[in-house]
XYZ file of C-alpha atoms in Angstrom:
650
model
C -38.682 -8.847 -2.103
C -36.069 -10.852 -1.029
C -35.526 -14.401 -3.226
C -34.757 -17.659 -1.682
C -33.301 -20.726 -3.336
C -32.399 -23.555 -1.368
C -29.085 -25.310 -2.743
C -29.460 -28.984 -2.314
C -27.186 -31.449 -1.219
C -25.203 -33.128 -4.231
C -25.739 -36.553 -2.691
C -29.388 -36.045 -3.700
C -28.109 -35.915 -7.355
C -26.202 -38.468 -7.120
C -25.680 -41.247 -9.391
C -24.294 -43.726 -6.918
C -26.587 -45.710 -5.472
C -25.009 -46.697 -2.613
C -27.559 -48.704 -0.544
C -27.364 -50.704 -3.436
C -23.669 -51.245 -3.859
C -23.507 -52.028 0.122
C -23.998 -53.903 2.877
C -26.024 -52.201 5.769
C -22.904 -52.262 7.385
C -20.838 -50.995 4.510
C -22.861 -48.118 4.147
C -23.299 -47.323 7.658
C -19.583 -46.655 7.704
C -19.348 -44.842 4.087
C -22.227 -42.493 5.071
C -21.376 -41.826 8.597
C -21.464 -38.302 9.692
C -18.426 -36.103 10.627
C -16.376 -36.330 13.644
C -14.135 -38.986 15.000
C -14.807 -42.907 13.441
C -13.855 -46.013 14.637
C -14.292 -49.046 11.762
C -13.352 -52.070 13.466
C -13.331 -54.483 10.298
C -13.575 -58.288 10.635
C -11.343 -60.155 8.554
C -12.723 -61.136 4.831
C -15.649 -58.050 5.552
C -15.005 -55.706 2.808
C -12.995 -52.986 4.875
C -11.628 -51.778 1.935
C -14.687 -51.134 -0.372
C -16.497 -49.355 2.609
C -13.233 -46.979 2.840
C -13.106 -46.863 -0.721
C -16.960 -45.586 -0.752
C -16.519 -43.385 2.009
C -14.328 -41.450 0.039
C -16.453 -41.524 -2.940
C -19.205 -40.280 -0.358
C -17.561 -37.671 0.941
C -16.335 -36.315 -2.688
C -19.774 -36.680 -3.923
C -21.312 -34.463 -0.959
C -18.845 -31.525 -2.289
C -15.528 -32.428 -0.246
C -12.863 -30.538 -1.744
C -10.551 -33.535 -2.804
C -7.560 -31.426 -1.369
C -8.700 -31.497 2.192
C -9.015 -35.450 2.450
C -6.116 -37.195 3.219
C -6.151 -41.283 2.718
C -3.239 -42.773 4.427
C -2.974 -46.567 3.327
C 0.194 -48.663 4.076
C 1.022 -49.480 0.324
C 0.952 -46.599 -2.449
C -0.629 -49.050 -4.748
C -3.712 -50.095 -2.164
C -4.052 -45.855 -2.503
C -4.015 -45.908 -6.434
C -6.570 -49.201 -6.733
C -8.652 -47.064 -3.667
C -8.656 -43.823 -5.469
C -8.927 -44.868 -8.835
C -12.168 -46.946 -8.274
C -13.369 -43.369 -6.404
C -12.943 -41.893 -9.891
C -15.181 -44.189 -11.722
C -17.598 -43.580 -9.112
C -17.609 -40.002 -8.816
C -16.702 -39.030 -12.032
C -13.942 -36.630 -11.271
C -10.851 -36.402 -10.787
C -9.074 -37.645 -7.479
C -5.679 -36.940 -8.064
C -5.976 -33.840 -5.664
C -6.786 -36.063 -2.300
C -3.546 -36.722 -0.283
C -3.176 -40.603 -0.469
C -0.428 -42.970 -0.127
C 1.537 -44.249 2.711
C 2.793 -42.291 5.537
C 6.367 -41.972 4.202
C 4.599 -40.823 0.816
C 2.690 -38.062 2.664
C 5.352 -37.168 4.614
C 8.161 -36.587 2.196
C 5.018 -33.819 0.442
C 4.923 -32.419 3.787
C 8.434 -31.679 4.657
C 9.183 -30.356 0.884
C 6.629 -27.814 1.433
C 6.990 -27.340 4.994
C 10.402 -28.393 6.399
C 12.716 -25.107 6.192
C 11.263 -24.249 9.465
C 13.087 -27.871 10.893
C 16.153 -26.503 8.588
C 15.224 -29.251 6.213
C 15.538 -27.548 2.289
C 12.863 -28.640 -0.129
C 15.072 -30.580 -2.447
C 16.220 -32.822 0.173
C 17.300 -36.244 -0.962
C 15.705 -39.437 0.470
C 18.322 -42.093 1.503
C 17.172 -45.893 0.593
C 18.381 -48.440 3.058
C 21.568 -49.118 1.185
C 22.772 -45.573 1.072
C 21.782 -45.229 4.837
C 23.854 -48.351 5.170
C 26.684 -47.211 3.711
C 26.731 -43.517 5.003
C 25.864 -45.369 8.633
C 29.594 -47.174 7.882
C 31.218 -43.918 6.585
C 30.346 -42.924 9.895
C 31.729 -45.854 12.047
C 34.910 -45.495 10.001
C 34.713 -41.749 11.157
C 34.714 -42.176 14.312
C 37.452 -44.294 14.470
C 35.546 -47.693 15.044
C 37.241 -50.825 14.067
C 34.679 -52.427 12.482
C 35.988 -56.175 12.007
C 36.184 -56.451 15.621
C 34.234 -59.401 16.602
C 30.797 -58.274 18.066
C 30.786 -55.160 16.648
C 27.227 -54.665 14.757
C 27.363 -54.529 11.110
C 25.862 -51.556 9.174
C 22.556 -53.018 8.422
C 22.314 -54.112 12.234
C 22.993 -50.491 13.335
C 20.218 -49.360 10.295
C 17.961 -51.499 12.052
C 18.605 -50.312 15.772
C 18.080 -45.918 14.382
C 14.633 -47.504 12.435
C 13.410 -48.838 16.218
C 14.528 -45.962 18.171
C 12.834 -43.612 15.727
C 9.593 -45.711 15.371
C 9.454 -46.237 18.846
C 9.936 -42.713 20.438
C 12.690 -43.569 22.412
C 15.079 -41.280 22.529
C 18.656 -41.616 19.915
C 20.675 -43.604 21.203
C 24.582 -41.598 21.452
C 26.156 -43.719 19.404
C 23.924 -42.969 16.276
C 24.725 -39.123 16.531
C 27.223 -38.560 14.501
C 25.028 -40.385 11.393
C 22.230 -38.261 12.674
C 24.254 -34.825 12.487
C 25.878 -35.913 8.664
C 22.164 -36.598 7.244
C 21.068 -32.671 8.368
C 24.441 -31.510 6.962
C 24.234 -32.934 4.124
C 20.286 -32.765 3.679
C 19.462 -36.356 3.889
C 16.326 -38.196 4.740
C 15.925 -42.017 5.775
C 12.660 -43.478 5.512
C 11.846 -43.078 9.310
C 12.998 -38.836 8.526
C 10.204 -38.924 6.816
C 7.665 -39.560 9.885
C 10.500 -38.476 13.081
C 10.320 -34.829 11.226
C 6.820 -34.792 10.263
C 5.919 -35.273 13.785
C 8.761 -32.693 14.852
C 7.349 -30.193 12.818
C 3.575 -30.935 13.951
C 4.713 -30.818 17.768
C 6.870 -27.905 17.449
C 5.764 -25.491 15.143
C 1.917 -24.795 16.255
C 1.548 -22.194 13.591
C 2.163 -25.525 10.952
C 0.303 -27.689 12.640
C -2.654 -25.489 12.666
C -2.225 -24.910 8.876
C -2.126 -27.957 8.197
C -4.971 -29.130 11.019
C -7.158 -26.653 9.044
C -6.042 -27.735 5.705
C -6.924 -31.328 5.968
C -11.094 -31.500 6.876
C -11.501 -35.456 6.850
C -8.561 -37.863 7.379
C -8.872 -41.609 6.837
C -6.540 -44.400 8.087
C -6.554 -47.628 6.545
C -5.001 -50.571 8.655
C -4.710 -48.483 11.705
C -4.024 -51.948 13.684
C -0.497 -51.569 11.994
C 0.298 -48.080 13.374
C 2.964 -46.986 15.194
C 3.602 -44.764 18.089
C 4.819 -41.838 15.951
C 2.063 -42.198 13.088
C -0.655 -42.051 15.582
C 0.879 -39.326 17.129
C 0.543 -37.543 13.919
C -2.859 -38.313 12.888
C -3.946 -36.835 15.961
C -2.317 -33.646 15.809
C -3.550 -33.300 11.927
C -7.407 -34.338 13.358
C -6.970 -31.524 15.813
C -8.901 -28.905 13.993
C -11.621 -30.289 12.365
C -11.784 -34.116 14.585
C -12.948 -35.163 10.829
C -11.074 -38.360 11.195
C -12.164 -42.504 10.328
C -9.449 -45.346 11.178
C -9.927 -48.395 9.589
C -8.565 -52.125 11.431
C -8.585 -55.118 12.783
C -7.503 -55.512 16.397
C -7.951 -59.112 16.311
C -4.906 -59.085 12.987
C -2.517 -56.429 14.968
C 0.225 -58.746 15.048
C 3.187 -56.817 14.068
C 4.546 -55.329 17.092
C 8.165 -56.486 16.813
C 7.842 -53.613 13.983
C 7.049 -50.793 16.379
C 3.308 -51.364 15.680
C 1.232 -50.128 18.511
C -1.686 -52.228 19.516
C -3.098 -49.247 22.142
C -3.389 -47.461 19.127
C -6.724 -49.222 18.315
C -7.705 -50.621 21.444
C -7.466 -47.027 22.877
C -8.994 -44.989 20.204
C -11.902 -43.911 22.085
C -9.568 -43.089 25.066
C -8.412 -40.073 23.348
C -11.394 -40.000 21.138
C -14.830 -40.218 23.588
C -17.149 -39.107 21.084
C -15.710 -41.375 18.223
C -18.725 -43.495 16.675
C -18.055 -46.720 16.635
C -19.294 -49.505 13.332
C -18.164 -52.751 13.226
C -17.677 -54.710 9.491
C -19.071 -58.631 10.686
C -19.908 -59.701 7.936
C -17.339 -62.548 6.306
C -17.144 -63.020 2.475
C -14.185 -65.221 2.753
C -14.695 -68.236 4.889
C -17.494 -70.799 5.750
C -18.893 -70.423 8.910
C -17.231 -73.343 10.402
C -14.002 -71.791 9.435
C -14.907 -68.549 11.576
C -16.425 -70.341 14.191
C -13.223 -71.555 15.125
C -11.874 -68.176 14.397
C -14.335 -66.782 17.098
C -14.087 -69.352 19.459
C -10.518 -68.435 19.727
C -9.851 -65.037 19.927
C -12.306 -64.674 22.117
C -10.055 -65.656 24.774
C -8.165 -62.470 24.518
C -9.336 -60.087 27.850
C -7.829 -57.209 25.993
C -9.965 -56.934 22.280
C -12.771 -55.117 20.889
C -15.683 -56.991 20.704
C -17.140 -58.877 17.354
C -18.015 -62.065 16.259
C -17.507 -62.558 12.255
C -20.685 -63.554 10.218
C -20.023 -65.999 7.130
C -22.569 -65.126 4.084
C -21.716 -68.590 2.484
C -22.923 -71.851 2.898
C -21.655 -74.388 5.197
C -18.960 -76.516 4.346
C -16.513 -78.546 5.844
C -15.165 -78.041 9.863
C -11.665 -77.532 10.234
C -9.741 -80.661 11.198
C -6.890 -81.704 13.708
C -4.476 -83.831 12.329
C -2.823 -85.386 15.375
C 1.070 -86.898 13.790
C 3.184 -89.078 15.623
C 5.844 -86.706 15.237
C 7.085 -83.676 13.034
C 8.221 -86.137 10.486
C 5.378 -87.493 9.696
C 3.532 -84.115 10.233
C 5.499 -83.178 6.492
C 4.472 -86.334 5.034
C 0.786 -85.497 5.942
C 0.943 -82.497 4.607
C 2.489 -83.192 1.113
C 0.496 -86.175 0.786
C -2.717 -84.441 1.457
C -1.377 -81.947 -0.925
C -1.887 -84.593 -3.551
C -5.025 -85.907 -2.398
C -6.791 -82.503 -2.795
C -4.576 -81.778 -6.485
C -5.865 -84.990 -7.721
C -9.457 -84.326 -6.264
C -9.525 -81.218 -8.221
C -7.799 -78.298 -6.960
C -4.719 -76.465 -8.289
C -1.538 -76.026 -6.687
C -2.553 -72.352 -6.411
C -5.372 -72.931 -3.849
C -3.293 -74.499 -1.305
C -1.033 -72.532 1.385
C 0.947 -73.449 4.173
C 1.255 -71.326 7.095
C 3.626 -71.714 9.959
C 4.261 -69.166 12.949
C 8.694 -69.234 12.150
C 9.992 -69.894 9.276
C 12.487 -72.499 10.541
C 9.094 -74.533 10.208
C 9.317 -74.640 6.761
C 12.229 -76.821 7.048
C 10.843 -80.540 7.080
C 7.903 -79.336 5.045
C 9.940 -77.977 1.551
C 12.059 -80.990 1.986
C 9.448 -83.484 1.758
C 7.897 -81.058 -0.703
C 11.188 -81.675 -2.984
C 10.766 -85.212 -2.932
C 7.543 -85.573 -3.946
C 8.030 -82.786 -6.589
C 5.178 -80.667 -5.565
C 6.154 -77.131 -6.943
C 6.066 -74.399 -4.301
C 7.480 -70.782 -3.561
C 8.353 -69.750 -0.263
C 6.768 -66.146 0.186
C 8.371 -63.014 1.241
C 11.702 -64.784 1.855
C 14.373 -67.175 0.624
C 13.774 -71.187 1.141
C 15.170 -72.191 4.725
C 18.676 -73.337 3.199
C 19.303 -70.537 0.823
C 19.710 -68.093 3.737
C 22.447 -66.453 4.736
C 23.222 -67.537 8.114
C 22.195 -70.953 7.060
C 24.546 -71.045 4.232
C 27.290 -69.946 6.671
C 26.844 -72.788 8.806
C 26.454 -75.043 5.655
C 30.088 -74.129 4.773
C 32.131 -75.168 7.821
C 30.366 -78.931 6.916
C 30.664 -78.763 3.461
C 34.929 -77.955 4.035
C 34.534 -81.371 6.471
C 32.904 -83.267 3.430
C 35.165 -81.879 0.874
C 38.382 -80.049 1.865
C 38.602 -79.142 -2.232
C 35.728 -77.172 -1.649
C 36.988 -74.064 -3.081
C 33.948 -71.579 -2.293
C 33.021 -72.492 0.978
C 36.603 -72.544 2.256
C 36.618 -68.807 1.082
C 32.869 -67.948 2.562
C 34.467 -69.660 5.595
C 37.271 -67.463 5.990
C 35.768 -64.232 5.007
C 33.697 -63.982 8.083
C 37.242 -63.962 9.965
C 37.832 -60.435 11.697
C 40.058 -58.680 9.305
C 39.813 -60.802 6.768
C 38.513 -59.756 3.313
C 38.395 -61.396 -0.309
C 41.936 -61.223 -1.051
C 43.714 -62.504 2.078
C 41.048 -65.209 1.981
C 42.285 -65.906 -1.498
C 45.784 -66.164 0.154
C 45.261 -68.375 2.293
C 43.343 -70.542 0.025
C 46.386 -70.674 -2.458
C 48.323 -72.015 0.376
C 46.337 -74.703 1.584
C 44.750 -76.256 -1.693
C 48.028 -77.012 -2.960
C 48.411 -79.211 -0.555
C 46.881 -83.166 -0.636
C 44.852 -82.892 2.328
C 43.482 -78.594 2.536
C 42.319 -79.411 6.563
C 45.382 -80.736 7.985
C 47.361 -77.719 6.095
C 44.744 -75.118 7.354
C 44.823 -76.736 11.080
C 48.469 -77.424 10.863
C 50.233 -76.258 7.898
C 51.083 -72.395 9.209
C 48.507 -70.527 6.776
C 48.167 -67.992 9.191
C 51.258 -66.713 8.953
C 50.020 -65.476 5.563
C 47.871 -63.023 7.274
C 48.897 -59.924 8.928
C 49.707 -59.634 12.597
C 45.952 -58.286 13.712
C 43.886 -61.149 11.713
C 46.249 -64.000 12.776
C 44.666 -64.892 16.100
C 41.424 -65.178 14.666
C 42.856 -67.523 11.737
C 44.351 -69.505 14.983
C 40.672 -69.677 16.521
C 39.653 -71.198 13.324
C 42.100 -73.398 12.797
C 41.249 -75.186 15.963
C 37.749 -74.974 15.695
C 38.076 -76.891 12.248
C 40.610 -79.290 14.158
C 37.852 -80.395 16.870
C 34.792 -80.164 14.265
C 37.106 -83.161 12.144
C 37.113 -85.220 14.788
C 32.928 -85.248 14.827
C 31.106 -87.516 12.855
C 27.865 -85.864 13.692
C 26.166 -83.483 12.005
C 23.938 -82.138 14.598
C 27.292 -81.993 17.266
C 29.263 -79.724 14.110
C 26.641 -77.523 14.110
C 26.485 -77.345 17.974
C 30.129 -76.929 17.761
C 30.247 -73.966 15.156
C 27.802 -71.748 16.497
C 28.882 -71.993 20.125
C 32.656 -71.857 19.514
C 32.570 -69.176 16.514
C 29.162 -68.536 14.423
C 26.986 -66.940 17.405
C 28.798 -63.995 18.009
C 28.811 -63.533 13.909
C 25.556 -63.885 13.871
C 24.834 -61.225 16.975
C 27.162 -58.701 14.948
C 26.629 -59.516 11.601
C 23.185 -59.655 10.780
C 19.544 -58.212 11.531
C 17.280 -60.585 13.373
C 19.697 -62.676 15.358
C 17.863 -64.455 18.122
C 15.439 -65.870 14.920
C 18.737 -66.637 13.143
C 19.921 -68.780 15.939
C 16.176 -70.310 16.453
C 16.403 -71.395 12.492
C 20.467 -72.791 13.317
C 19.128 -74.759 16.522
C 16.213 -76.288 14.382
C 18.832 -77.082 11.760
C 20.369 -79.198 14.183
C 17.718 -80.952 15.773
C 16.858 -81.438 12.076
C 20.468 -82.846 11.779
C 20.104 -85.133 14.247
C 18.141 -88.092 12.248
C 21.500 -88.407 10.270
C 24.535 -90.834 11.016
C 26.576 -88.899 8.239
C 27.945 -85.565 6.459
C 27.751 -86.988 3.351
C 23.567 -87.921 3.540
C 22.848 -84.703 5.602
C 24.728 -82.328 2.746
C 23.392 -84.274 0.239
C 19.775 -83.890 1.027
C 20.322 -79.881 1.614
C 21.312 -79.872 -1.707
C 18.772 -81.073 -3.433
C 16.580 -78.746 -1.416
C 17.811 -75.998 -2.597
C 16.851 -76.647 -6.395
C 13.776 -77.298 -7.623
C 13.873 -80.211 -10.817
C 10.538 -81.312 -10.784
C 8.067 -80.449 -13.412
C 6.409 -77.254 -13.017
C 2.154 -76.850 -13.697
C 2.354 -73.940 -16.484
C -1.055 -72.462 -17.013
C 0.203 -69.559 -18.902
C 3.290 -67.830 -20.965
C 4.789 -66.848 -17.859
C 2.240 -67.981 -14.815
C 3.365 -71.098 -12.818
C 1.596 -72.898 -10.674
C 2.616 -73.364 -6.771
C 1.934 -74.132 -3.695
C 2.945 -71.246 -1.359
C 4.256 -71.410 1.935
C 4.280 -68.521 4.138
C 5.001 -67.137 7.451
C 1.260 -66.111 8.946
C 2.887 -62.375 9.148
C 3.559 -62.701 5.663
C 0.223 -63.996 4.685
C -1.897 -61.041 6.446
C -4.547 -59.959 3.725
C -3.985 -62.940 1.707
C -6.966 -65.904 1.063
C -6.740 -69.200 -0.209
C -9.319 -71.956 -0.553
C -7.022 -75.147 1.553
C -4.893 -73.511 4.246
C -2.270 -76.285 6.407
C -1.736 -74.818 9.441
C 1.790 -77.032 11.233
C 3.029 -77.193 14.352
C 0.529 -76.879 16.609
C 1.935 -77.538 20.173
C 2.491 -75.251 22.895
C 6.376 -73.489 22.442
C 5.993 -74.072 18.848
C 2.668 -72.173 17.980
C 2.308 -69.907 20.434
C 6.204 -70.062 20.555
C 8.183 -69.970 23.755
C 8.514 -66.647 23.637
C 5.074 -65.518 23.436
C 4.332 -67.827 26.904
C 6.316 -64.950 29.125
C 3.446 -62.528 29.659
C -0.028 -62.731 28.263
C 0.577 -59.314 26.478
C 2.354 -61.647 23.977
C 0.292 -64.806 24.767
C -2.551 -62.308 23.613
C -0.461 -61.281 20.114
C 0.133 -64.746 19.482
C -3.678 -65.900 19.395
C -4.265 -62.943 16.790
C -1.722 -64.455 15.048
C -3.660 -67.980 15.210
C -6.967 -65.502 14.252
C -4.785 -64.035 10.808
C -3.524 -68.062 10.173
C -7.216 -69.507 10.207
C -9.134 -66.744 8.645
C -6.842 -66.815 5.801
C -8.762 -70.141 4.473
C -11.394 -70.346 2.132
C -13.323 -73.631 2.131
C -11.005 -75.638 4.292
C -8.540 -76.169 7.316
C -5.909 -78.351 8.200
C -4.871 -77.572 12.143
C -1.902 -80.000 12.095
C -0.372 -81.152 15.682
C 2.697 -83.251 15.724
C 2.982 -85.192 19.336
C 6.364 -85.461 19.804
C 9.406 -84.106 18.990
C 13.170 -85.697 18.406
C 15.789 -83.214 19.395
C 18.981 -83.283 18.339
C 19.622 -86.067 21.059
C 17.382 -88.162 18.955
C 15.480 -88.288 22.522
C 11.889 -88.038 22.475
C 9.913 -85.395 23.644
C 6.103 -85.245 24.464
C 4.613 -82.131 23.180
C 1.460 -80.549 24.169
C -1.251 -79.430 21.412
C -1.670 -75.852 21.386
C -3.752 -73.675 24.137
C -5.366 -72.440 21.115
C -6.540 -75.585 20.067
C -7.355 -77.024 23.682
C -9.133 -73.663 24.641
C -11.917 -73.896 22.047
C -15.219 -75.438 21.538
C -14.323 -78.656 20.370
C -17.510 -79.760 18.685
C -16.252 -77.032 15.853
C -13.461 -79.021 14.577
C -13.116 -82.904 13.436
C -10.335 -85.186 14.469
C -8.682 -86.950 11.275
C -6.952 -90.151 11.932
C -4.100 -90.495 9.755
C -3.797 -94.431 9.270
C -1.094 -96.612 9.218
C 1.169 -96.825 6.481
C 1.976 -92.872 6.354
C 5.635 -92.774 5.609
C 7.970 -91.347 7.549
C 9.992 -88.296 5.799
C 13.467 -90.664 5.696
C 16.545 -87.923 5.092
C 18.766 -90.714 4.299
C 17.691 -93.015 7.252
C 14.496 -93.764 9.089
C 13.732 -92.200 12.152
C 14.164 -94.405 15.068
């Protein structure tokens, strides 16, 4: 007689109750059965507890933890993921593969890479040592580097990362740093992912043993992915087709970083029999909030379709603030600021988000005077960066000729010139009564040796034209056209949104008659003496203000959203195809859905170049395009005062 006992499944044991812990929605996606999943998850909808339970699901149904892979894009969004699986579950989780794909990777190619010649105890290179074995190399091949133009190493760094991230093929001039990191059995960060992929795409007995190995795969943020990581995911899905992506088309904004929009938008292209769930339902925002949010990106032809559901009770529309100008746009803003802090908020619940950072500028200046405390995140404040500081210099020589540091910033960014010939030259001229007229006329660059001296000669009559300028915005004109662009081009990462934050320094410029009121003002800007809100030993209180880019995955109750015109947000160049138009207005979508309880869509009129003409602006298409019963027009009344900078605006 033959015995039968029917093993049942563990989910039937379980004690998660997970209809109770989640939405319908929610669990739809945690439950879902095998094959290929596409989550598309609404901003403020809980994408990452419904990952987060899928995993526990799977476990819990007898998944061997080392056949799931969870690729996040931060190792510690993997930890808080898999350590709330452990609570749930009850086991152990530190046998799933999570962590980013770099983290992943470098596990892969230790145990796998001696087929791609790559040893297991390779050594990972950090962006400094690839800078500085990128310049061994340059100095190798016999490449002056001081010659104007010529990229620096962390520009060169930059141009191997978008080659690699962007499957185009390596350049010839990054060979020879290419050939020293597999002699030498190095790894950069994109190594890590251009060799994974090698090894999946070339080696089809690895890729099936690793296919096999791995029998559910989950992507969080696959909105963010690039043309190499998708590539891998698919060949590790091969096998089993176990896999569930995770994102947002409507926040896949970061394309300027390789990230590959199609990657979402065409997921059921490569995968027909995905199943698709959508996450609609908003914890974040009121639904007046999203019903701008909706209104807007639904002008974007290319999107998957979903319309965000707010579980909270109404509450206030968002409002257009119309401003005379930009001026007065800062004033608004930091005044409001006030209004709401002395209505009951903390400077903790307020943001302000702006599409370029050059933005900023007006803003943290009027911010200064009023002494509202604020941090700028994921970056310096406008006038403590680099290139800005360069610029800074030439004036601050014109203002003060005894200017000891910025005459030696000044002349270090001269071809061929390094700390102690700039030294030299400075001995030479500050002994003198009057440091310009010795540097224009006084024969310091005869100091120098023969190869630097016609650069010193450039500069010398660069400073002898900027001396006869009383104009601040014409210096600045005069510096980056006659020297400072090409530095910037060759000098620094980034450059056309370097020279967008120097042309907005001089339009900024403009609204002063004089050196000494422009430098003065920058000055104060770039310290903070105002009291500070301490509501702990070592919390402060501050207003943040934030790129949108920066702000992705970030909430806060009051959100200020500036410059709201057409060439400003979207910027000019998003207006050249509607590929980028498209990008822009899911950067509008990230900006908005960022708020809480209210929105301040802020639209300054016109604009004073550095001219001091006036220029009509239009408000933004993504303003104009939507339903505009959803928002409320605030009048600002008379009275506001203008943001001064030493003068009133004419």
């Amino acid at each position: 007689m033959t015995r039968k006992f029917t093993l049942k499944s563990r989910s039937a044991a379980s004690q998660i109750d997970f209809a109770a812990e989640l939405n319908s929605e929610q669990l739809a996606v945690a439950t879902a059965p095998g094959g290929p999943v596409l989550v598309i998850a609404g901003a403020g909808s809980g994408k990452t507890r419904a990952l987060t339970y899928r995993l526990a699901w799977l476990v819990d149904n007898g998944i061997d933890p080392s056949r799931i892979m969870l690729v996040t894009f931060t190792n510690r969004a993997t930890r808080e993921m898999l350590s709330r699986v452990e609570l749930l579950v009850k086991q152990k989780t530190r046998d799933i593969w999570g962590g980013t794909f770099h983290h992943i990777g470098n596990r892969i190619l230790r145990r796998n890479g001696k087929v791609l010649g790559i040893s297991p105890d390779f050594t990972i290179l950090d962006r400094e040592d690839s800078k500085d074995l990128i310049a061994s190399c340059v100095q190798e091949a016999g490449v002056d580097i001081r010659k104007r133009r010529f990229p620096q190493k962390s520009v060169l760094i930059g141009i191997s990362s978008a080659i690699q991230n962007t499957l185009a093929p390596l350049d010839a001039v990054l060979a020879l740093y290419a050939s020293k990191k597999a002699e030498r059995q190095l790894l950069d960060f994109d190594d890590l992912l251009s060799a994974w992929l090698r090894l999946l795409s070339g080696h089809d007995d690895v890729r099936e043993m690793l296919a096999n190995q791995f029998l559910h795969i989950l992507v969080d943020e696959y909105q963010d992915t690039n043309a190499v990581q998708s590539a891998i995911v698919d060949l590790l899905a091969s096998a089993h087709r176990n896999v569930t992506v995770v994102g947002d088309d409507s926040q896949s904004i970061y394309s300027f970083r390789g990230a590959n929009f199609e990657n979402i938008v065409g997921f059921k292209d490569r995968y027909p029999d995905a199943r698709e769930y959508r996450l609609e339902t908003n914890y974040r925002s009121t639904p007046e909030i999203l019903a701008v949010a909706n209104s807007s990106i639904a002008h974007n032809s290319r999107r998957l379709a979903k319309n965000l559901r707010a579980t909270r009770s109404s509450g206030l529309k968002p409002a257009v603030v119309p401003c005379h100008d930009h001026f007065v746009q800062s004033c608004f803003i930091a005044e409001y600021t006030l209004h709401i802090l002395d209505e009951g908020r903390g400077l903790n619940d307020i943001a302000v988000l702006y599409r370029s950072h050059w933005h900023s500028l007006e803003i943290q200046l009027e911010f200064q005077r009023r002494n509202i405390p604020f941090q700028v995140r994921g970056g310096l404040r406008f006038f403590e960066q680099a290139h800005m500081k360069d610029v800074l210099c030439y004036m601050r020589i014109l203002q003060n000729p005894h200017d000891e540091l910025a005459w030696l910033r000044v002349l270090k960014m001269l071809p061929r010139v390094g700390t102690a010939l700039s030294q030299r030259i400075w001995q030479h001229i500050s002994g003198s009564d009057d440091p310009l007229k010795s540097a224009v006329e006084g024969g310091a660059g005869k100091l120098l040796p023969a190869g630097a001296r016609s650069f010193y000669v450039d500069l010398a009559s660069l400073i002898g034209r900027l001396r006869q300028l009383n104009s601040p915005a014409e210096i600045i004109d005069m510096t980056v056209d006659d020297f400072y662009g090409d530095y910037v081009v060759s000098h620094y990462d980034g450059a056309d949104l370097r020279k967008e934050d120097l042309r907005a320094l001089a339009d900024f410029a403009a609204q002063y008659n004089n050196l000494e009121a422009f430098l003065t003002d920058i000055s104060l800007a770039g310290e903070y003496s105002g009291e500070t809100i301490v509501t702990g030993p070592t919390e402060q209180e501050f207003v943040t203000l934030s790129t949108v880019h920066q702000a992705k995955g970030l909430e806060w109750p009051v959100v200020f959203i500036p410059w709201l015109a057409d060439g400003r947000f979207p910027t000019d160049f998003a207006l050249n195809t509607q590929e980028d138009e498209e990008e822009e207005r899911r950067v509008f979508h990230v900006a908005t859905t960022r708020a809480k309880d209210e929105v301040y869509l802020v639209v300054p009129q016109v604009y004073r170049n550095r001219s001091r003409s006036l220029i009509m602006m239009k408000p933004s298409r993504f303003l104009t395009e939507i339903d505009q019963d959803l928002t409320e027009q605030m009048v600002l009344e008379e009275g506001l005062p203008h943001l001064t900078g030493g003068e009133e605006p004419s």
